[in-house]
Amino acid sequence: MTNTNTHTNQENLTVVELNDTEERLAQALYNAYANREALKMDDWTNLLNDEDASYRVQRRLMELKSQPLGGYKVSLTSKQTQDMFDSTEPLYGAQVQEHFVKSPATLSLSSDLMDPLAEVELVFKAKDDLSVNDSLEDLARKTTVASGVEVPDSRFSDWFPSLSKYLVMADAAVGGYVVYGEERDTSEFTMKDLENVHTKLYHNGKEEVDGVSSEVLGNPLNSLQWLVKKLHEQGQSFKAGQRVSSGTFLLPPRLTEGDWTAKFDNGFSDVTVNVKE
């Protein structure tokens, strides 16, 4: 018979009950996070086989971090990335407050990161609590939006693109850092504006890749709306002051040492990340 460990999540909205395997994984993920010692995927493959268990581990991991919740990241927001991870919908990860950083930012491969990538996204911030009944227009009125470079980073070695979606969920959607630019009221933009933001990502002045915001569920606001509904299903909510990195415009390259700059159109500011060894 499996023993059950019970914990209350940070928002005190639900009781998280984990079996011994889930608790062991949550503790291992936390130790990897705290000590920067990567786990081997093969040691944990097939231990999680459903979404509920994976999100339970994620909530326990967030509890173990004992840091304020800053918001979320949404992953698998394009057909290409969903196919890569054998999924039919996005997934999300809770992110600690101190990992949302204003551009320009400096990150260290040796002290801040483990196995990072570089993604280009729009970052929304709630001015008011968001509701499951909010339309896209409501969400635009109740948020600000900024350009962003998200740095996915996993507690598993050699994770991309072979990590299972359930381990991705458990590992806070492989959350690392989110670097965001100048914030503007989302309502300043039309829906067409938001689905037609183009970007180019440069490394040491050389263009690496380009992308467009329509890759994010057709419009990044759709990603935010999906997240609000998903949290509601799980007895949680998106609160005023929280941010979300809403999904990548492009297939991410590996983040390596040097200067990374994402240049956006449609009035969004550039975002710069200096990566040191």
PDB file of C-alpha atoms in Angstrom:
ATOM      1  CA  MET A   1       0.000   0.000   0.000  1.00  0.00           C
ATOM      2  CA  THR A   2       1.332   3.444  -0.942  1.00  0.00           C
ATOM      3  CA  ASN A   3       1.728   6.054   1.767  1.00  0.00           C
ATOM      4  CA  THR A   4       0.445   9.547   1.030  1.00  0.00           C
ATOM      5  CA  ASN A   5       2.204  12.759   2.006  1.00  0.00           C
ATOM      6  CA  THR A   6      -0.010  15.811   2.395  1.00  0.00           C
ATOM      7  CA  HIS A   7       1.089  19.396   1.877  1.00  0.00           C
ATOM      8  CA  THR A   8      -0.645  22.728   1.384  1.00  0.00           C
ATOM      9  CA  ASN A   9       0.392  24.848  -1.571  1.00  0.00           C
ATOM     10  CA  GLN A  10       1.608  28.437  -1.229  1.00  0.00           C
ATOM     11  CA  GLU A  11      -1.741  30.030  -1.948  1.00  0.00           C
ATOM     12  CA  ASN A  12      -3.460  27.763   0.607  1.00  0.00           C
ATOM     13  CA  LEU A  13      -6.154  27.000  -1.942  1.00  0.00           C
ATOM     14  CA  THR A  14      -5.812  23.261  -2.254  1.00  0.00           C
ATOM     15  CA  VAL A  15      -4.292  20.379  -0.326  1.00  0.00           C
ATOM     16  CA  VAL A  16      -1.612  18.607  -2.333  1.00  0.00           C
ATOM     17  CA  GLU A  17      -1.451  14.871  -1.688  1.00  0.00           C
ATOM     18  CA  LEU A  18       1.547  13.047  -3.094  1.00  0.00           C
ATOM     19  CA  ASN A  19       2.427   9.388  -3.059  1.00  0.00           C
ATOM     20  CA  ASP A  20       5.954   8.348  -2.107  1.00  0.00           C
ATOM     21  CA  THR A  21       7.230   8.359  -5.693  1.00  0.00           C
ATOM     22  CA  GLU A  22       5.904  11.869  -6.329  1.00  0.00           C
ATOM     23  CA  GLU A  23       7.381  13.149  -3.079  1.00  0.00           C
ATOM     24  CA  ARG A  24      10.732  11.587  -3.908  1.00  0.00           C
ATOM     25  CA  LEU A  25      10.755  13.261  -7.326  1.00  0.00           C
ATOM     26  CA  ALA A  26       9.778  16.640  -5.853  1.00  0.00           C
ATOM     27  CA  GLN A  27      12.607  16.404  -3.334  1.00  0.00           C
ATOM     28  CA  ALA A  28      15.074  15.365  -6.046  1.00  0.00           C
ATOM     29  CA  LEU A  29      14.020  18.279  -8.271  1.00  0.00           C
ATOM     30  CA  TYR A  30      14.396  20.689  -5.385  1.00  0.00           C
ATOM     31  CA  ASN A  31      17.862  19.364  -4.528  1.00  0.00           C
ATOM     32  CA  ALA A  32      18.889  19.696  -8.172  1.00  0.00           C
ATOM     33  CA  TYR A  33      17.502  23.250  -8.199  1.00  0.00           C
ATOM     34  CA  ALA A  34      19.227  24.224  -4.963  1.00  0.00           C
ATOM     35  CA  ASN A  35      22.567  22.513  -5.607  1.00  0.00           C
ATOM     36  CA  ARG A  36      22.677  22.762  -9.414  1.00  0.00           C
ATOM     37  CA  GLU A  37      23.355  19.043  -9.760  1.00  0.00           C
ATOM     38  CA  ALA A  38      21.451  17.679 -12.748  1.00  0.00           C
ATOM     39  CA  LEU A  39      19.303  14.561 -12.585  1.00  0.00           C
ATOM     40  CA  LYS A  40      19.520  11.792 -15.174  1.00  0.00           C
ATOM     41  CA  MET A  41      16.331  11.409 -17.187  1.00  0.00           C
ATOM     42  CA  ASP A  42      16.632   7.621 -17.318  1.00  0.00           C
ATOM     43  CA  ASP A  43      16.403   7.421 -13.531  1.00  0.00           C
ATOM     44  CA  TRP A  44      12.949   9.046 -13.558  1.00  0.00           C
ATOM     45  CA  THR A  45      11.389   8.026 -16.873  1.00  0.00           C
ATOM     46  CA  ASN A  46       7.896   6.470 -16.674  1.00  0.00           C
ATOM     47  CA  LEU A  47       7.418   7.325 -12.993  1.00  0.00           C
ATOM     48  CA  LEU A  48       4.844   9.970 -13.913  1.00  0.00           C
ATOM     49  CA  ASN A  49       2.160   9.051 -16.408  1.00  0.00           C
ATOM     50  CA  ASP A  50      -0.566  11.636 -15.976  1.00  0.00           C
ATOM     51  CA  GLU A  51      -1.035  15.374 -15.772  1.00  0.00           C
ATOM     52  CA  ASP A  52      -2.509  15.503 -12.276  1.00  0.00           C
ATOM     53  CA  ALA A  53       0.470  13.721 -10.732  1.00  0.00           C
ATOM     54  CA  SER A  54       2.884  15.958 -12.628  1.00  0.00           C
ATOM     55  CA  TYR A  55       1.249  19.170 -11.425  1.00  0.00           C
ATOM     56  CA  ARG A  56       1.159  17.801  -7.868  1.00  0.00           C
ATOM     57  CA  VAL A  57       4.932  17.389  -8.016  1.00  0.00           C
ATOM     58  CA  GLN A  58       5.285  20.898  -9.452  1.00  0.00           C
ATOM     59  CA  ARG A  59       3.227  22.442  -6.633  1.00  0.00           C
ATOM     60  CA  ARG A  60       5.275  20.560  -4.049  1.00  0.00           C
ATOM     61  CA  LEU A  61       8.480  21.751  -5.741  1.00  0.00           C
ATOM     62  CA  MET A  62       7.239  25.338  -5.521  1.00  0.00           C
ATOM     63  CA  GLU A  63       6.462  24.836  -1.846  1.00  0.00           C
ATOM     64  CA  LEU A  64       9.958  23.493  -1.187  1.00  0.00           C
ATOM     65  CA  LYS A  65      11.517  26.570  -2.807  1.00  0.00           C
ATOM     66  CA  SER A  66       9.880  28.752  -0.100  1.00  0.00           C
ATOM     67  CA  GLN A  67      10.031  31.801  -2.363  1.00  0.00           C
ATOM     68  CA  PRO A  68       7.257  34.186  -3.421  1.00  0.00           C
ATOM     69  CA  LEU A  69       5.314  33.197  -6.535  1.00  0.00           C
ATOM     70  CA  GLY A  70       6.074  35.717  -9.283  1.00  0.00           C
ATOM     71  CA  GLY A  71       3.887  34.184 -11.962  1.00  0.00           C
ATOM     72  CA  TYR A  72       4.039  31.515 -14.623  1.00  0.00           C
ATOM     73  CA  LYS A  73       5.406  30.408 -17.955  1.00  0.00           C
ATOM     74  CA  VAL A  74       3.344  28.649 -20.615  1.00  0.00           C
ATOM     75  CA  SER A  75       4.988  26.053 -22.839  1.00  0.00           C
ATOM     76  CA  LEU A  76       3.985  23.988 -25.882  1.00  0.00           C
ATOM     77  CA  THR A  77       1.994  26.793 -27.480  1.00  0.00           C
ATOM     78  CA  SER A  78       2.701  25.770 -31.082  1.00  0.00           C
ATOM     79  CA  LYS A  79       1.891  22.650 -33.086  1.00  0.00           C
ATOM     80  CA  GLN A  80       5.610  22.044 -33.569  1.00  0.00           C
ATOM     81  CA  THR A  81       6.474  22.035 -29.868  1.00  0.00           C
ATOM     82  CA  GLN A  82       3.365  20.030 -28.945  1.00  0.00           C
ATOM     83  CA  ASP A  83       4.373  17.381 -31.466  1.00  0.00           C
ATOM     84  CA  MET A  84       7.914  17.300 -30.061  1.00  0.00           C
ATOM     85  CA  PHE A  85       6.593  16.490 -26.583  1.00  0.00           C
ATOM     86  CA  ASP A  86       3.647  14.322 -27.665  1.00  0.00           C
ATOM     87  CA  SER A  87       1.036  16.755 -26.363  1.00  0.00           C
ATOM     88  CA  THR A  88      -2.240  18.174 -27.619  1.00  0.00           C
ATOM     89  CA  GLU A  89      -2.360  21.289 -25.414  1.00  0.00           C
ATOM     90  CA  PRO A  90      -0.006  23.679 -23.617  1.00  0.00           C
ATOM     91  CA  LEU A  91       1.330  23.234 -20.108  1.00  0.00           C
ATOM     92  CA  TYR A  92       2.403  25.723 -17.472  1.00  0.00           C
ATOM     93  CA  GLY A  93       4.994  26.149 -14.749  1.00  0.00           C
ATOM     94  CA  ALA A  94       4.980  28.323 -11.630  1.00  0.00           C
ATOM     95  CA  GLN A  95       7.945  30.700 -11.404  1.00  0.00           C
ATOM     96  CA  VAL A  96       9.530  32.351  -8.384  1.00  0.00           C
ATOM     97  CA  GLN A  97       9.400  36.128  -8.244  1.00  0.00           C
ATOM     98  CA  GLU A  98      13.158  36.724  -8.340  1.00  0.00           C
ATOM     99  CA  HIS A  99      13.450  34.899 -11.674  1.00  0.00           C
ATOM    100  CA  PHE A 100      11.468  37.618 -13.473  1.00  0.00           C
ATOM    101  CA  VAL A 101      14.195  40.155 -14.290  1.00  0.00           C
ATOM    102  CA  LYS A 102      14.100  43.532 -16.060  1.00  0.00           C
ATOM    103  CA  SER A 103      16.205  43.975 -19.208  1.00  0.00           C
ATOM    104  CA  PRO A 104      19.135  44.439 -19.552  1.00  0.00           C
ATOM    105  CA  ALA A 105      20.061  41.427 -17.434  1.00  0.00           C
ATOM    106  CA  THR A 106      23.177  39.420 -16.717  1.00  0.00           C
ATOM    107  CA  LEU A 107      23.027  35.663 -16.117  1.00  0.00           C
ATOM    108  CA  SER A 108      25.817  33.228 -15.282  1.00  0.00           C
ATOM    109  CA  LEU A 109      26.094  29.760 -16.802  1.00  0.00           C
ATOM    110  CA  SER A 110      28.109  28.613 -13.794  1.00  0.00           C
ATOM    111  CA  SER A 111      25.983  30.030 -10.959  1.00  0.00           C
ATOM    112  CA  ASP A 112      22.472  30.761 -12.308  1.00  0.00           C
ATOM    113  CA  LEU A 113      21.789  28.145 -14.984  1.00  0.00           C
ATOM    114  CA  MET A 114      22.186  24.442 -15.789  1.00  0.00           C
ATOM    115  CA  ASP A 115      21.216  23.578 -19.397  1.00  0.00           C
ATOM    116  CA  PRO A 116      19.484  26.698 -20.780  1.00  0.00           C
ATOM    117  CA  LEU A 117      17.775  27.647 -24.034  1.00  0.00           C
ATOM    118  CA  ALA A 118      16.708  31.065 -25.378  1.00  0.00           C
ATOM    119  CA  GLU A 119      13.079  31.803 -26.273  1.00  0.00           C
ATOM    120  CA  VAL A 120      11.409  35.014 -27.419  1.00  0.00           C
ATOM    121  CA  GLU A 121       7.977  35.785 -25.976  1.00  0.00           C
ATOM    122  CA  LEU A 122       5.469  38.387 -24.834  1.00  0.00           C
ATOM    123  CA  VAL A 123       5.205  38.799 -21.067  1.00  0.00           C
ATOM    124  CA  PHE A 124       1.879  39.871 -19.557  1.00  0.00           C
ATOM    125  CA  LYS A 125       1.434  41.321 -16.062  1.00  0.00           C
ATOM    126  CA  ALA A 126      -1.968  41.440 -14.343  1.00  0.00           C
ATOM    127  CA  LYS A 127      -3.090  44.868 -13.106  1.00  0.00           C
ATOM    128  CA  ASP A 128      -6.141  43.228 -11.494  1.00  0.00           C
ATOM    129  CA  ASP A 129      -7.015  39.654 -10.562  1.00  0.00           C
ATOM    130  CA  LEU A 130      -7.894  37.742 -13.729  1.00  0.00           C
ATOM    131  CA  SER A 131     -11.135  35.775 -14.041  1.00  0.00           C
ATOM    132  CA  VAL A 132     -11.997  32.561 -15.819  1.00  0.00           C
ATOM    133  CA  ASN A 133     -14.830  34.532 -17.467  1.00  0.00           C
ATOM    134  CA  ASP A 134     -12.536  37.215 -18.934  1.00  0.00           C
ATOM    135  CA  SER A 135     -12.711  37.647 -22.703  1.00  0.00           C
ATOM    136  CA  LEU A 136      -9.573  38.470 -24.674  1.00  0.00           C
ATOM    137  CA  GLU A 137     -10.642  42.122 -24.571  1.00  0.00           C
ATOM    138  CA  ASP A 138     -11.041  41.916 -20.784  1.00  0.00           C
ATOM    139  CA  LEU A 139      -7.577  40.414 -20.452  1.00  0.00           C
ATOM    140  CA  ALA A 140      -6.104  43.189 -22.607  1.00  0.00           C
ATOM    141  CA  ARG A 141      -7.746  45.808 -20.384  1.00  0.00           C
ATOM    142  CA  LYS A 142      -6.543  44.145 -17.174  1.00  0.00           C
ATOM    143  CA  THR A 143      -2.883  43.577 -18.131  1.00  0.00           C
ATOM    144  CA  THR A 144       0.316  45.172 -19.303  1.00  0.00           C
ATOM    145  CA  VAL A 145       2.487  43.538 -21.954  1.00  0.00           C
ATOM    146  CA  ALA A 146       6.225  43.576 -22.574  1.00  0.00           C
ATOM    147  CA  SER A 147       8.718  41.983 -24.919  1.00  0.00           C
ATOM    148  CA  GLY A 148      10.652  39.173 -23.319  1.00  0.00           C
ATOM    149  CA  VAL A 149      13.412  36.613 -23.543  1.00  0.00           C
ATOM    150  CA  GLU A 150      12.610  33.501 -21.568  1.00  0.00           C
ATOM    151  CA  VAL A 151      15.438  31.197 -20.553  1.00  0.00           C
ATOM    152  CA  PRO A 152      14.079  27.652 -20.143  1.00  0.00           C
ATOM    153  CA  ASP A 153      16.318  25.565 -17.920  1.00  0.00           C
ATOM    154  CA  SER A 154      15.828  22.021 -16.687  1.00  0.00           C
ATOM    155  CA  ARG A 155      16.941  20.090 -13.630  1.00  0.00           C
ATOM    156  CA  PHE A 156      17.573  17.131 -15.992  1.00  0.00           C
ATOM    157  CA  SER A 157      20.744  16.855 -18.058  1.00  0.00           C
ATOM    158  CA  ASP A 158      20.500  16.702 -21.868  1.00  0.00           C
ATOM    159  CA  TRP A 159      16.777  17.320 -21.619  1.00  0.00           C
ATOM    160  CA  PHE A 160      15.886  19.046 -24.897  1.00  0.00           C
ATOM    161  CA  PRO A 161      13.951  17.804 -26.787  1.00  0.00           C
ATOM    162  CA  SER A 162      13.649  14.310 -25.284  1.00  0.00           C
ATOM    163  CA  LEU A 163      12.307  15.008 -21.777  1.00  0.00           C
ATOM    164  CA  SER A 164       8.780  13.621 -21.318  1.00  0.00           C
ATOM    165  CA  LYS A 165       5.985  16.168 -21.040  1.00  0.00           C
ATOM    166  CA  TYR A 166       5.136  14.853 -17.565  1.00  0.00           C
ATOM    167  CA  LEU A 167       8.660  15.516 -16.322  1.00  0.00           C
ATOM    168  CA  VAL A 168       8.536  18.928 -18.038  1.00  0.00           C
ATOM    169  CA  MET A 169       5.368  19.690 -16.042  1.00  0.00           C
ATOM    170  CA  ALA A 170       6.881  18.433 -12.806  1.00  0.00           C
ATOM    171  CA  ASP A 171      10.013  20.536 -13.376  1.00  0.00           C
ATOM    172  CA  ALA A 172       7.970  23.777 -13.381  1.00  0.00           C
ATOM    173  CA  ALA A 173       7.748  23.648 -17.195  1.00  0.00           C
ATOM    174  CA  VAL A 174      11.566  23.739 -17.230  1.00  0.00           C
ATOM    175  CA  GLY A 175      11.438  27.243 -15.834  1.00  0.00           C
ATOM    176  CA  GLY A 176      14.634  29.261 -15.613  1.00  0.00           C
ATOM    177  CA  TYR A 177      14.512  33.043 -15.960  1.00  0.00           C
ATOM    178  CA  VAL A 178      12.261  35.530 -17.737  1.00  0.00           C
ATOM    179  CA  VAL A 179      13.865  38.804 -18.843  1.00  0.00           C
ATOM    180  CA  TYR A 180      11.288  41.418 -19.811  1.00  0.00           C
ATOM    181  CA  GLY A 181      11.392  44.804 -21.518  1.00  0.00           C
ATOM    182  CA  GLU A 182       9.327  47.965 -21.225  1.00  0.00           C
ATOM    183  CA  GLU A 183       5.769  47.317 -20.069  1.00  0.00           C
ATOM    184  CA  ARG A 184       2.800  48.956 -21.795  1.00  0.00           C
ATOM    185  CA  ASP A 185      -0.934  48.647 -21.343  1.00  0.00           C
ATOM    186  CA  THR A 186      -2.021  45.712 -23.476  1.00  0.00           C
ATOM    187  CA  SER A 187      -5.133  47.654 -24.501  1.00  0.00           C
ATOM    188  CA  GLU A 188      -2.879  50.024 -26.479  1.00  0.00           C
ATOM    189  CA  PHE A 189      -2.547  47.224 -29.028  1.00  0.00           C
ATOM    190  CA  THR A 190      -5.204  45.751 -31.287  1.00  0.00           C
ATOM    191  CA  MET A 191      -5.692  41.996 -31.433  1.00  0.00           C
ATOM    192  CA  LYS A 192      -4.122  42.053 -34.890  1.00  0.00           C
ATOM    193  CA  ASP A 193      -1.100  43.914 -33.483  1.00  0.00           C
ATOM    194  CA  LEU A 194      -0.574  41.244 -30.825  1.00  0.00           C
ATOM    195  CA  GLU A 195      -0.697  38.367 -33.289  1.00  0.00           C
ATOM    196  CA  ASN A 196       1.749  40.050 -35.682  1.00  0.00           C
ATOM    197  CA  VAL A 197       4.743  40.895 -33.497  1.00  0.00           C
ATOM    198  CA  HIS A 198       7.937  39.918 -35.305  1.00  0.00           C
ATOM    199  CA  THR A 199      11.285  39.373 -33.651  1.00  0.00           C
ATOM    200  CA  LYS A 200      14.875  38.531 -34.487  1.00  0.00           C
ATOM    201  CA  LEU A 201      17.196  36.998 -31.923  1.00  0.00           C
ATOM    202  CA  TYR A 202      20.878  37.920 -32.114  1.00  0.00           C
ATOM    203  CA  HIS A 203      23.926  36.369 -30.447  1.00  0.00           C
ATOM    204  CA  ASN A 204      27.005  38.604 -30.379  1.00  0.00           C
ATOM    205  CA  GLY A 205      25.478  40.651 -33.186  1.00  0.00           C
ATOM    206  CA  LYS A 206      24.751  37.689 -35.462  1.00  0.00           C
ATOM    207  CA  GLU A 207      21.136  36.801 -36.232  1.00  0.00           C
ATOM    208  CA  GLU A 208      20.342  33.334 -34.902  1.00  0.00           C
ATOM    209  CA  VAL A 209      16.615  32.901 -35.577  1.00  0.00           C
ATOM    210  CA  ASP A 210      13.428  34.870 -36.171  1.00  0.00           C
ATOM    211  CA  GLY A 211       9.787  34.347 -35.305  1.00  0.00           C
ATOM    212  CA  VAL A 212       6.302  35.808 -35.039  1.00  0.00           C
ATOM    213  CA  SER A 213       3.791  35.960 -32.186  1.00  0.00           C
ATOM    214  CA  SER A 214       1.079  34.136 -34.156  1.00  0.00           C
ATOM    215  CA  GLU A 215       3.049  30.952 -33.381  1.00  0.00           C
ATOM    216  CA  VAL A 216       1.676  31.282 -29.824  1.00  0.00           C
ATOM    217  CA  LEU A 217      -1.810  29.765 -30.188  1.00  0.00           C
ATOM    218  CA  GLY A 218      -2.544  32.304 -32.918  1.00  0.00           C
ATOM    219  CA  ASN A 219      -2.280  35.201 -30.434  1.00  0.00           C
ATOM    220  CA  PRO A 220      -0.355  35.303 -27.109  1.00  0.00           C
ATOM    221  CA  LEU A 221      -3.513  36.521 -25.346  1.00  0.00           C
ATOM    222  CA  ASN A 222      -5.000  33.095 -26.122  1.00  0.00           C
ATOM    223  CA  SER A 223      -2.161  31.599 -24.094  1.00  0.00           C
ATOM    224  CA  LEU A 224      -2.952  33.835 -21.124  1.00  0.00           C
ATOM    225  CA  GLN A 225      -6.639  32.946 -21.365  1.00  0.00           C
ATOM    226  CA  TRP A 226      -5.757  29.236 -21.481  1.00  0.00           C
ATOM    227  CA  LEU A 227      -3.629  29.631 -18.343  1.00  0.00           C
ATOM    228  CA  VAL A 228      -6.342  31.463 -16.387  1.00  0.00           C
ATOM    229  CA  LYS A 229      -8.823  28.687 -17.214  1.00  0.00           C
ATOM    230  CA  LYS A 230      -6.327  25.933 -16.399  1.00  0.00           C
ATOM    231  CA  LEU A 231      -5.510  27.446 -13.023  1.00  0.00           C
ATOM    232  CA  HIS A 232      -9.243  27.782 -12.295  1.00  0.00           C
ATOM    233  CA  GLU A 233      -9.734  24.073 -13.034  1.00  0.00           C
ATOM    234  CA  GLN A 234      -7.081  23.341 -10.417  1.00  0.00           C
ATOM    235  CA  GLY A 235      -8.536  25.619  -7.739  1.00  0.00           C
ATOM    236  CA  GLN A 236      -6.005  28.393  -8.323  1.00  0.00           C
ATOM    237  CA  SER A 237      -6.172  31.874  -9.816  1.00  0.00           C
ATOM    238  CA  PHE A 238      -4.034  34.474 -11.565  1.00  0.00           C
ATOM    239  CA  LYS A 239      -3.515  37.383  -9.168  1.00  0.00           C
ATOM    240  CA  ALA A 240      -2.784  41.071  -9.673  1.00  0.00           C
ATOM    241  CA  GLY A 241       0.966  41.648  -9.910  1.00  0.00           C
ATOM    242  CA  GLN A 242       1.750  38.226 -11.339  1.00  0.00           C
ATOM    243  CA  ARG A 243       3.434  37.829 -14.720  1.00  0.00           C
ATOM    244  CA  VAL A 244       3.335  35.160 -17.396  1.00  0.00           C
ATOM    245  CA  SER A 245       5.774  34.409 -20.171  1.00  0.00           C
ATOM    246  CA  SER A 246       3.176  33.358 -22.704  1.00  0.00           C
ATOM    247  CA  GLY A 247       4.984  31.099 -25.193  1.00  0.00           C
ATOM    248  CA  THR A 248       7.856  31.153 -27.655  1.00  0.00           C
ATOM    249  CA  PHE A 249       7.715  32.673 -31.135  1.00  0.00           C
ATOM    250  CA  LEU A 250      10.448  30.308 -32.340  1.00  0.00           C
ATOM    251  CA  LEU A 251      12.242  27.001 -31.839  1.00  0.00           C
ATOM    252  CA  PRO A 252      14.830  27.894 -29.201  1.00  0.00           C
ATOM    253  CA  PRO A 253      18.594  27.712 -29.663  1.00  0.00           C
ATOM    254  CA  ARG A 254      20.872  26.835 -26.763  1.00  0.00           C
ATOM    255  CA  LEU A 255      21.845  29.799 -24.614  1.00  0.00           C
ATOM    256  CA  THR A 256      25.614  30.174 -24.654  1.00  0.00           C
ATOM    257  CA  GLU A 257      28.088  32.712 -23.355  1.00  0.00           C
ATOM    258  CA  GLY A 258      27.895  36.175 -24.928  1.00  0.00           C
ATOM    259  CA  ASP A 259      25.438  38.968 -25.637  1.00  0.00           C
ATOM    260  CA  TRP A 260      21.894  37.988 -26.630  1.00  0.00           C
ATOM    261  CA  THR A 261      19.467  40.596 -27.964  1.00  0.00           C
ATOM    262  CA  ALA A 262      15.888  40.136 -29.157  1.00  0.00           C
ATOM    263  CA  LYS A 263      14.672  42.926 -31.431  1.00  0.00           C
ATOM    264  CA  PHE A 264      10.904  43.388 -31.781  1.00  0.00           C
ATOM    265  CA  ASP A 265       8.647  45.457 -34.025  1.00  0.00           C
ATOM    266  CA  ASN A 266       5.186  46.951 -33.330  1.00  0.00           C
ATOM    267  CA  GLY A 267       6.568  49.302 -30.674  1.00  0.00           C
ATOM    268  CA  PHE A 268       8.045  46.677 -28.328  1.00  0.00           C
ATOM    269  CA  SER A 269      11.445  47.373 -26.790  1.00  0.00           C
ATOM    270  CA  ASP A 270      14.572  45.293 -27.369  1.00  0.00           C
ATOM    271  CA  VAL A 271      15.502  42.798 -24.654  1.00  0.00           C
ATOM    272  CA  THR A 272      19.153  42.126 -23.821  1.00  0.00           C
ATOM    273  CA  VAL A 273      20.719  39.294 -21.825  1.00  0.00           C
ATOM    274  CA  ASN A 274      24.442  39.162 -21.165  1.00  0.00           C
ATOM    275  CA  VAL A 275      25.464  35.560 -20.482  1.00  0.00           C
ATOM    276  CA  LYS A 276      28.698  35.006 -18.580  1.00  0.00           C
ATOM    277  CA  GLU A 277      30.528  31.808 -17.865  1.00  0.00           C
TER     278      GLU A 277
END
